Tab-separated table of C-alpha atoms in Angstrom:
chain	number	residue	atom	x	y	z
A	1	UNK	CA	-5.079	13.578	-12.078
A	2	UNK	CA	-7.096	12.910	-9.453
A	3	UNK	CA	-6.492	11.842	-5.819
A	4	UNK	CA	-9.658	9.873	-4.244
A	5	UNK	CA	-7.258	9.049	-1.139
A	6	UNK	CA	-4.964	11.327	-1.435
A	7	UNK	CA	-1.202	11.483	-3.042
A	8	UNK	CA	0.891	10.103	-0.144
A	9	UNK	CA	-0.489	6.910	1.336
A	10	UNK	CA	1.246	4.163	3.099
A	11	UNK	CA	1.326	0.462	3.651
A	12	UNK	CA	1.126	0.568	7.366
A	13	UNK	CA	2.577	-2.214	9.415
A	14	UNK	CA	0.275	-3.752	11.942
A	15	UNK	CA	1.793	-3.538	15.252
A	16	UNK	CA	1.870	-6.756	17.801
A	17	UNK	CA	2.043	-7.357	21.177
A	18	UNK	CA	5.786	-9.034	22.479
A	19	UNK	CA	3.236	-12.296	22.675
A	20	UNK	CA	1.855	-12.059	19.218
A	21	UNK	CA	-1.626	-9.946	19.652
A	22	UNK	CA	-2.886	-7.153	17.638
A	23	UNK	CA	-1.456	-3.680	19.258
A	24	UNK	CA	-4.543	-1.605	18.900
A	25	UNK	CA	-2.820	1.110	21.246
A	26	UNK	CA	0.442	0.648	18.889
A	27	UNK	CA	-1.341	1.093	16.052
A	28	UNK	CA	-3.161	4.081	16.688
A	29	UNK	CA	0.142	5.940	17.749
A	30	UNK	CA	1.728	4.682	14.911
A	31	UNK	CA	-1.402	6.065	12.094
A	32	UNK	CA	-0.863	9.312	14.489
A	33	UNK	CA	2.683	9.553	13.736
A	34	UNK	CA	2.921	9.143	10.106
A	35	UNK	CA	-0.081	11.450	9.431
A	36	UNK	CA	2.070	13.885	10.946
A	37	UNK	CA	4.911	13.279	9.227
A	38	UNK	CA	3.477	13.672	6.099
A	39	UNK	CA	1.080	11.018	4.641
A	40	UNK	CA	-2.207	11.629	3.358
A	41	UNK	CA	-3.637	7.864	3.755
A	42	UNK	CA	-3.480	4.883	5.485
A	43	UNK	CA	-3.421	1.437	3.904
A	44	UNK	CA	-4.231	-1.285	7.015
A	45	UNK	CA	-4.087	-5.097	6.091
A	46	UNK	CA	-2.224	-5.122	2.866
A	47	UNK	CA	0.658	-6.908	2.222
A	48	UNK	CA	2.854	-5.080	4.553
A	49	UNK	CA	0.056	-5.353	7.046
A	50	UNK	CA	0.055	-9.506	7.565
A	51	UNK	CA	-3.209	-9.654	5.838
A	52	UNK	CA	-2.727	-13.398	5.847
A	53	UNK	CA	-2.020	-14.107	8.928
A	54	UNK	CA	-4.519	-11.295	10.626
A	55	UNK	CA	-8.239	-12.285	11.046
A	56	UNK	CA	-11.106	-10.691	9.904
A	57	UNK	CA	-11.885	-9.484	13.204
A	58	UNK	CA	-8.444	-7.975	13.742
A	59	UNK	CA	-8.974	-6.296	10.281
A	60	UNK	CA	-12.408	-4.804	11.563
A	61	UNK	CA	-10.827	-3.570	15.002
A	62	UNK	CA	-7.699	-2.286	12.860
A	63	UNK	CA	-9.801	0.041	10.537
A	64	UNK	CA	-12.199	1.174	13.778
A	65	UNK	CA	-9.176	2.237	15.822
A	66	UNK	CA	-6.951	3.756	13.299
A	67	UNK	CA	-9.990	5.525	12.527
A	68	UNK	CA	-9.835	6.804	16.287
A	69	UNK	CA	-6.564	8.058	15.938
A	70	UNK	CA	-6.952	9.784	13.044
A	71	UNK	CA	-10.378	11.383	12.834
A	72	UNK	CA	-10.707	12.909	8.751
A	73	UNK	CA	-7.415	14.207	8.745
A	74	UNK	CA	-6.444	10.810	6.167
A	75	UNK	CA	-8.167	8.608	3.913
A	76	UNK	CA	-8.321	5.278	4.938
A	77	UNK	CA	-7.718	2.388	2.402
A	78	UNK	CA	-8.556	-1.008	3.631
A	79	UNK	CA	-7.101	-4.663	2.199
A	80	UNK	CA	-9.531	-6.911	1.491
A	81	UNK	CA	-7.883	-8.920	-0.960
A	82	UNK	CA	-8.725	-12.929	-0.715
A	83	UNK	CA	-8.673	-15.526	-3.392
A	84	UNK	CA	-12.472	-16.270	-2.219
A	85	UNK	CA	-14.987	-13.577	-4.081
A	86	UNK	CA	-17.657	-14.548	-1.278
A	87	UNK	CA	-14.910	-13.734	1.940
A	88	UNK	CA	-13.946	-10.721	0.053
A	89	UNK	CA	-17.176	-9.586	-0.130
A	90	UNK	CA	-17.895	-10.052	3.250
A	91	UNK	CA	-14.491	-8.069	4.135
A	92	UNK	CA	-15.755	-5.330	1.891
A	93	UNK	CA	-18.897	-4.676	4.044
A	94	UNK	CA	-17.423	-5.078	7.217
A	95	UNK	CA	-14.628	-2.574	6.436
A	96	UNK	CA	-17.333	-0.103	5.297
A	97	UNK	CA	-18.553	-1.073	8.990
A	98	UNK	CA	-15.862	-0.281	10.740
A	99	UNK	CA	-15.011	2.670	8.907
A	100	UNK	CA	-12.792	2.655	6.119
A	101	UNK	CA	-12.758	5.340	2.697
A	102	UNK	CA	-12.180	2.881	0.377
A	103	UNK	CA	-10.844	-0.775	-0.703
A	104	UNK	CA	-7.952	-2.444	-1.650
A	105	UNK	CA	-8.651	-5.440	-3.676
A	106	UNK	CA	-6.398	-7.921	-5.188
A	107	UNK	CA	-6.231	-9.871	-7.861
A	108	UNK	CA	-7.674	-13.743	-6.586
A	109	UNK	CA	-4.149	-15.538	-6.244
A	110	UNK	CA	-3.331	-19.094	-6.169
A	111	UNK	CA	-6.321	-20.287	-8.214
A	112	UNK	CA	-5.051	-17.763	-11.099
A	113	UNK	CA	-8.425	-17.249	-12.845
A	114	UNK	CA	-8.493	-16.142	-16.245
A	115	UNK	CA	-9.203	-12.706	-17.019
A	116	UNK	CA	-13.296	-12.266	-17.498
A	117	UNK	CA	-13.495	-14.669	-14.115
A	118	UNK	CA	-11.098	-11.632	-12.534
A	119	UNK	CA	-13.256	-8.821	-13.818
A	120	UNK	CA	-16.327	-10.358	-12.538
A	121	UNK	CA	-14.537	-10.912	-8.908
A	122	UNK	CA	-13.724	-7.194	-8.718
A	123	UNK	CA	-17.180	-5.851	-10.434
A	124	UNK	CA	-18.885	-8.177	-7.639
A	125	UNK	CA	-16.750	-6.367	-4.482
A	126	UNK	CA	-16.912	-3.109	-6.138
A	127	UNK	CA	-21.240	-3.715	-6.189
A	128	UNK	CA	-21.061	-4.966	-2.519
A	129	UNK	CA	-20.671	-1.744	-0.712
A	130	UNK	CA	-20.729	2.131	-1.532
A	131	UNK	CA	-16.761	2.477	-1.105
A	132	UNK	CA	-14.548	3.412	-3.760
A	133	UNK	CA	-12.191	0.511	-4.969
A	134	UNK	CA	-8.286	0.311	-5.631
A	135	UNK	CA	-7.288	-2.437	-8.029
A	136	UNK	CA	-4.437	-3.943	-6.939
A	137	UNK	CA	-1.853	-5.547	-9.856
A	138	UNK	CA	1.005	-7.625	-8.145
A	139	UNK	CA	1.511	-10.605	-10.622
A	140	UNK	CA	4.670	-11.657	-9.290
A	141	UNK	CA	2.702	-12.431	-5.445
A	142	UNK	CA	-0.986	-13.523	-7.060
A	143	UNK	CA	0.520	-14.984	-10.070
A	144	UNK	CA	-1.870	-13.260	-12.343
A	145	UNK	CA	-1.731	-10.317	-14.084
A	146	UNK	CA	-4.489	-7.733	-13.651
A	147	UNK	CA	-4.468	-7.073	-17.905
A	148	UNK	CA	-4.462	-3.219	-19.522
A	149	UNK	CA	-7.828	-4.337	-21.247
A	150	UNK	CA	-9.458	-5.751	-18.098
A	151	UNK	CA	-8.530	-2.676	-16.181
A	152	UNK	CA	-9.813	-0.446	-18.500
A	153	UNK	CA	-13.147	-2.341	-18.830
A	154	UNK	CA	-13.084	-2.081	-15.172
A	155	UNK	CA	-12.384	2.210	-14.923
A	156	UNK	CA	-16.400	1.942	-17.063
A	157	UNK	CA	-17.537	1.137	-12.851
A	158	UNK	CA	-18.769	3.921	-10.611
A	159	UNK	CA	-16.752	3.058	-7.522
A	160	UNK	CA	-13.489	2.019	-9.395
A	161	UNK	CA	-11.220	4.635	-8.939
A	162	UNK	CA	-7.747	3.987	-8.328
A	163	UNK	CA	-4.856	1.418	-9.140
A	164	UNK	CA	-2.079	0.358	-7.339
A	165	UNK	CA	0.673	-0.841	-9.718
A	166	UNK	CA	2.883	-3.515	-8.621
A	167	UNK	CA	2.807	-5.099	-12.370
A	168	UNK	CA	6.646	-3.244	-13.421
A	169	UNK	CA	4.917	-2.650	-16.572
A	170	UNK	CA	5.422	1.188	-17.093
A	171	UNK	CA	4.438	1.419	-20.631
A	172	UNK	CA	0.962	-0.733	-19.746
A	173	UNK	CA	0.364	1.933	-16.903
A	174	UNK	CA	0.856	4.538	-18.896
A	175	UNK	CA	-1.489	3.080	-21.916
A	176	UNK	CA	-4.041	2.804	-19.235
A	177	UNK	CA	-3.786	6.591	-18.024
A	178	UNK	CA	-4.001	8.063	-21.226
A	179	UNK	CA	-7.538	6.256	-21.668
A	180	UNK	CA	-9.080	6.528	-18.282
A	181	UNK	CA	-9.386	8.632	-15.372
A	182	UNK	CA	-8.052	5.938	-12.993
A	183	UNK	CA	-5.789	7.173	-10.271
A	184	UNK	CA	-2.469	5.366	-10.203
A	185	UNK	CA	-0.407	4.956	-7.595
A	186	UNK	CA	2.955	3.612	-7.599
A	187	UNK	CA	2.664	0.418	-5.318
A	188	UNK	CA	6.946	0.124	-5.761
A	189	UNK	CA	8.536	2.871	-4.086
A	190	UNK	CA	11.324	3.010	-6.593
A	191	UNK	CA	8.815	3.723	-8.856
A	192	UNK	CA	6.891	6.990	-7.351
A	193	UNK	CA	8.668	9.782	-8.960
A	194	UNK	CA	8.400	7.973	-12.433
A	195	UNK	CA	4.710	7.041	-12.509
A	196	UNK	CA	3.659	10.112	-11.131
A	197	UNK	CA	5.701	12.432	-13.481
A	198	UNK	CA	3.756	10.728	-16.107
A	199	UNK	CA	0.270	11.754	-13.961
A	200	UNK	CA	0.085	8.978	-11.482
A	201	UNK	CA	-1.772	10.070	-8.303
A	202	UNK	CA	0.828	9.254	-5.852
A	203	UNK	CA	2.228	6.187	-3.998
A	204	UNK	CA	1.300	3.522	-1.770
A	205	UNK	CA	4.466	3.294	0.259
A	206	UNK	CA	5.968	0.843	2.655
A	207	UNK	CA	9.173	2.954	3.305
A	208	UNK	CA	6.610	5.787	4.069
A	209	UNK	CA	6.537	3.382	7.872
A	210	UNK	CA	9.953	4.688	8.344
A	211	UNK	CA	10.617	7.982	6.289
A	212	UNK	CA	7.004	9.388	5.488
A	213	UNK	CA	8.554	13.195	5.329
A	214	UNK	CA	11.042	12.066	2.899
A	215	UNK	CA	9.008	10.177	0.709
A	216	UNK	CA	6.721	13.177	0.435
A	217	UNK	CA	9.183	15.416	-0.218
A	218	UNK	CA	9.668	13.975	-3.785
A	219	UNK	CA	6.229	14.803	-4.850
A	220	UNK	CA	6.075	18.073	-3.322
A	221	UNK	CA	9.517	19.394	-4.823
A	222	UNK	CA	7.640	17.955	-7.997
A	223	UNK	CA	4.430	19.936	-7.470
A	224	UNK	CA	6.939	22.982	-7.145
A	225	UNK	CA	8.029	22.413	-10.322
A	226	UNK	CA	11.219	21.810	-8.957
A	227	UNK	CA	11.717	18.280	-10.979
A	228	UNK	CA	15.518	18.628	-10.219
A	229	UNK	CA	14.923	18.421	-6.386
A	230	UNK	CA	12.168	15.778	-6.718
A	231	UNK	CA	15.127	13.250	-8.614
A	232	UNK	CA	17.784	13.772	-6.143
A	233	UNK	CA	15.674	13.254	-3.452
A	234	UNK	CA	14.057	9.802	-5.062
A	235	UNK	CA	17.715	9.152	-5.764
A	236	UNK	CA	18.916	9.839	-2.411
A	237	UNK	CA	16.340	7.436	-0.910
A	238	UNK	CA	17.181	4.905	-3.132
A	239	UNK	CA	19.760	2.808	-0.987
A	240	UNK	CA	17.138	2.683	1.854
A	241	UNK	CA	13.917	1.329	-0.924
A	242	UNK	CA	16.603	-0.896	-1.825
A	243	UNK	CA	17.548	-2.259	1.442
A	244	UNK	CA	13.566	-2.381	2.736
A	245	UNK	CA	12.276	-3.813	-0.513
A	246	UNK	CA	14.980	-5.495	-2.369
A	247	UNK	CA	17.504	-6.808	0.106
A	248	UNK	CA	16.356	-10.662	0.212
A	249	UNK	CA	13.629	-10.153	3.081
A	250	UNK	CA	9.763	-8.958	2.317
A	251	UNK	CA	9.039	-5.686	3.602
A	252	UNK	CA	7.474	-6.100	6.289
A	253	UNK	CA	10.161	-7.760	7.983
A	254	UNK	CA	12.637	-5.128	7.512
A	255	UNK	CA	10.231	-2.492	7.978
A	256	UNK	CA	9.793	-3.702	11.132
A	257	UNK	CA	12.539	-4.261	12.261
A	258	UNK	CA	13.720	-0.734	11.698
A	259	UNK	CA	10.585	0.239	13.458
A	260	UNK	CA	11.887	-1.102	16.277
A	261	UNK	CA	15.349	0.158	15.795
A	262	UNK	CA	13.719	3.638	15.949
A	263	UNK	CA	11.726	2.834	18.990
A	264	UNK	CA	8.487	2.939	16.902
A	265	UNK	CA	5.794	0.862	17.493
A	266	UNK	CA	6.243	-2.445	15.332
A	267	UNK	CA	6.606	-5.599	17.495
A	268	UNK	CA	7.414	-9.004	15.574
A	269	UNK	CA	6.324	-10.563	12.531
A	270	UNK	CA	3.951	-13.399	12.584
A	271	UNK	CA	5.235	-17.045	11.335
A	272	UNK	CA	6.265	-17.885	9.036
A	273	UNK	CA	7.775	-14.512	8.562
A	274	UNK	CA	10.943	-14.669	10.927
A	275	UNK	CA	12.642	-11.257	12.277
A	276	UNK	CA	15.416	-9.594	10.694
A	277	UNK	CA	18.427	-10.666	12.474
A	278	UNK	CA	21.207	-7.989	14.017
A	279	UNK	CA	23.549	-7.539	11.314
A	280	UNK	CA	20.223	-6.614	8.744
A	281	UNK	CA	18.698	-4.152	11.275
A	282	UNK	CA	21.826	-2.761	12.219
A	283	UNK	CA	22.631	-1.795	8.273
A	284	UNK	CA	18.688	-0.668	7.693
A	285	UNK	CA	19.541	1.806	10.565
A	286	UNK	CA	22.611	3.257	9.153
A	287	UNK	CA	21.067	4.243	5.725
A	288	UNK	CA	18.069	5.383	7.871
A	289	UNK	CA	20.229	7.849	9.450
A	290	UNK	CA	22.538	8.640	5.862
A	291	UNK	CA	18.933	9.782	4.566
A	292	UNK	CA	17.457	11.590	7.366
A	293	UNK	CA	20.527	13.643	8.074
A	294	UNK	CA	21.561	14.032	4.103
């Protein structure tokens, strides 16, 4: 399998300011820190990032000082995703602008297109710069699926490369590996040992903000051949992915707060997100600390 952006990529948070504005400095002590801990990419402005709530100038100034930070030593993946092909476009060449290694595109939510109006919205970002492009399937955010037979039409394009599978369809993954040379990654961290065990790439993480080293460890005991090591350790990690992912608030809210917890840099979430309150952070901390000294 290969890995255009490496195996062990995360959904970085985009730090603010106490009033609100993008924390360039935070940010690029942040990308410092988790490259060093372990990760092999960055993703800026997905999900986890605020895309929606970050302009496209923030975006640009994102990619241009994360790439600062980090020099080559990690990929950088930039979110691009809009329900507009034109803006997405537009985001596509500026990233390449500012620096990013490749895309992250989205399936167009909201207007929930049918599928040939889909492929044509990713063939057109794909042809508007030379970057490679990650699909991205999350039908239960965009309200579309991103469909086996669409994707693999799709892996026929020279600059798409990757997927990042959100779609908790294991068996349509899989169908899709065993006819392409598409790197997967697991875009649900309870899912990265699975998919890549069945030659996924790797994962696009949001734990990964708070336990980077741990969440690598499962693929490297893996690589080791070691597939014992590589299950207790996803297993192990599982109460935190549960309590960051699946707890009742998105991700980014209670990565963030744990961020701050841990004296990270974070800062709030914009509206309408609203900040974890005590009793959350205070229980996100405790299975931080379970896992880190486990």
């Amino acid at each position: 399998m290969t890995t255009p952006f490496g195996r062990s990529l995360c959904a970085m948070i985009t730090p603010f300011t106490t009033s609100g504005a993008l924390d360039l400095d935070g940010a690029q002590r942040l990308a410092a820190h988790l490259i060093a801990q372990g990760c092999d990419g960055l993703v800026l402005s997905g999900t986890t990032g605020e895309s929606p709530t970050t302009t496209d100038a923030e975006k640009s100034a994102l990619i241009a000082a994360v790439r600062e930070a980090v020099a080559d030593r990690a990929s950088i993946v930039a979110g691009i995703g809009t329900p507009d092909t034109r803006h997405t476009v537009d985001l596509a060449r500026e990233a390449e602008k500012a620096g990013a290694d490749g895309l992250l595109v989205v399936a167009p939510y909201y207007s929930r297109p049918p599928q040939d109006a889909i492929e044509a919205h990713f063939r057109e970002i794909a042809d508007a710069s030379e970057l490679p492009l990650m699909l991205y399937d999350i039908p239960n955010r965009t309200g579309i699926r991103v469909e086996p037979e669409t994707i693999l039409r799709l892996s026929a394009h020279p600059r798409i490369v990757a997927v990042k599978d959100c779609s908790y369809d294991f068996l349509a993954a899989q169908k899709v590996l065993a006819r392409t040379d598409l790197a997967y990654y697991a875009g649900c961290d309870e899912h990265n040992l699975a998919l890549y065990a069945v030659g996924g790439a790797g994962y696009v993480s949001t734990v990964s903000n708070v336990v980077p080293d741990r969440m690598r460890a499962v693929l490297d005991a893996f690589d080791a051949g070691d597939t014992t090591r590589a299950a207790r350790l996803q297993q192990q990690a599982t109460p935190l992915i549960e309590a960051i992912m699946s707890a009742g608030l998105p991700g980014t809210v209670t990565t963030k707060a744990l961020l701050t917890a841990l004296d990270l840099p974070s800062g709030p979430v914009r509206a309408p997100l609203r900040p974890a309150d005590d009793t959350t952070t205070d229980g996100l901390l405790s299975l931080h600390k379970t896992l880190t000294t486990t």
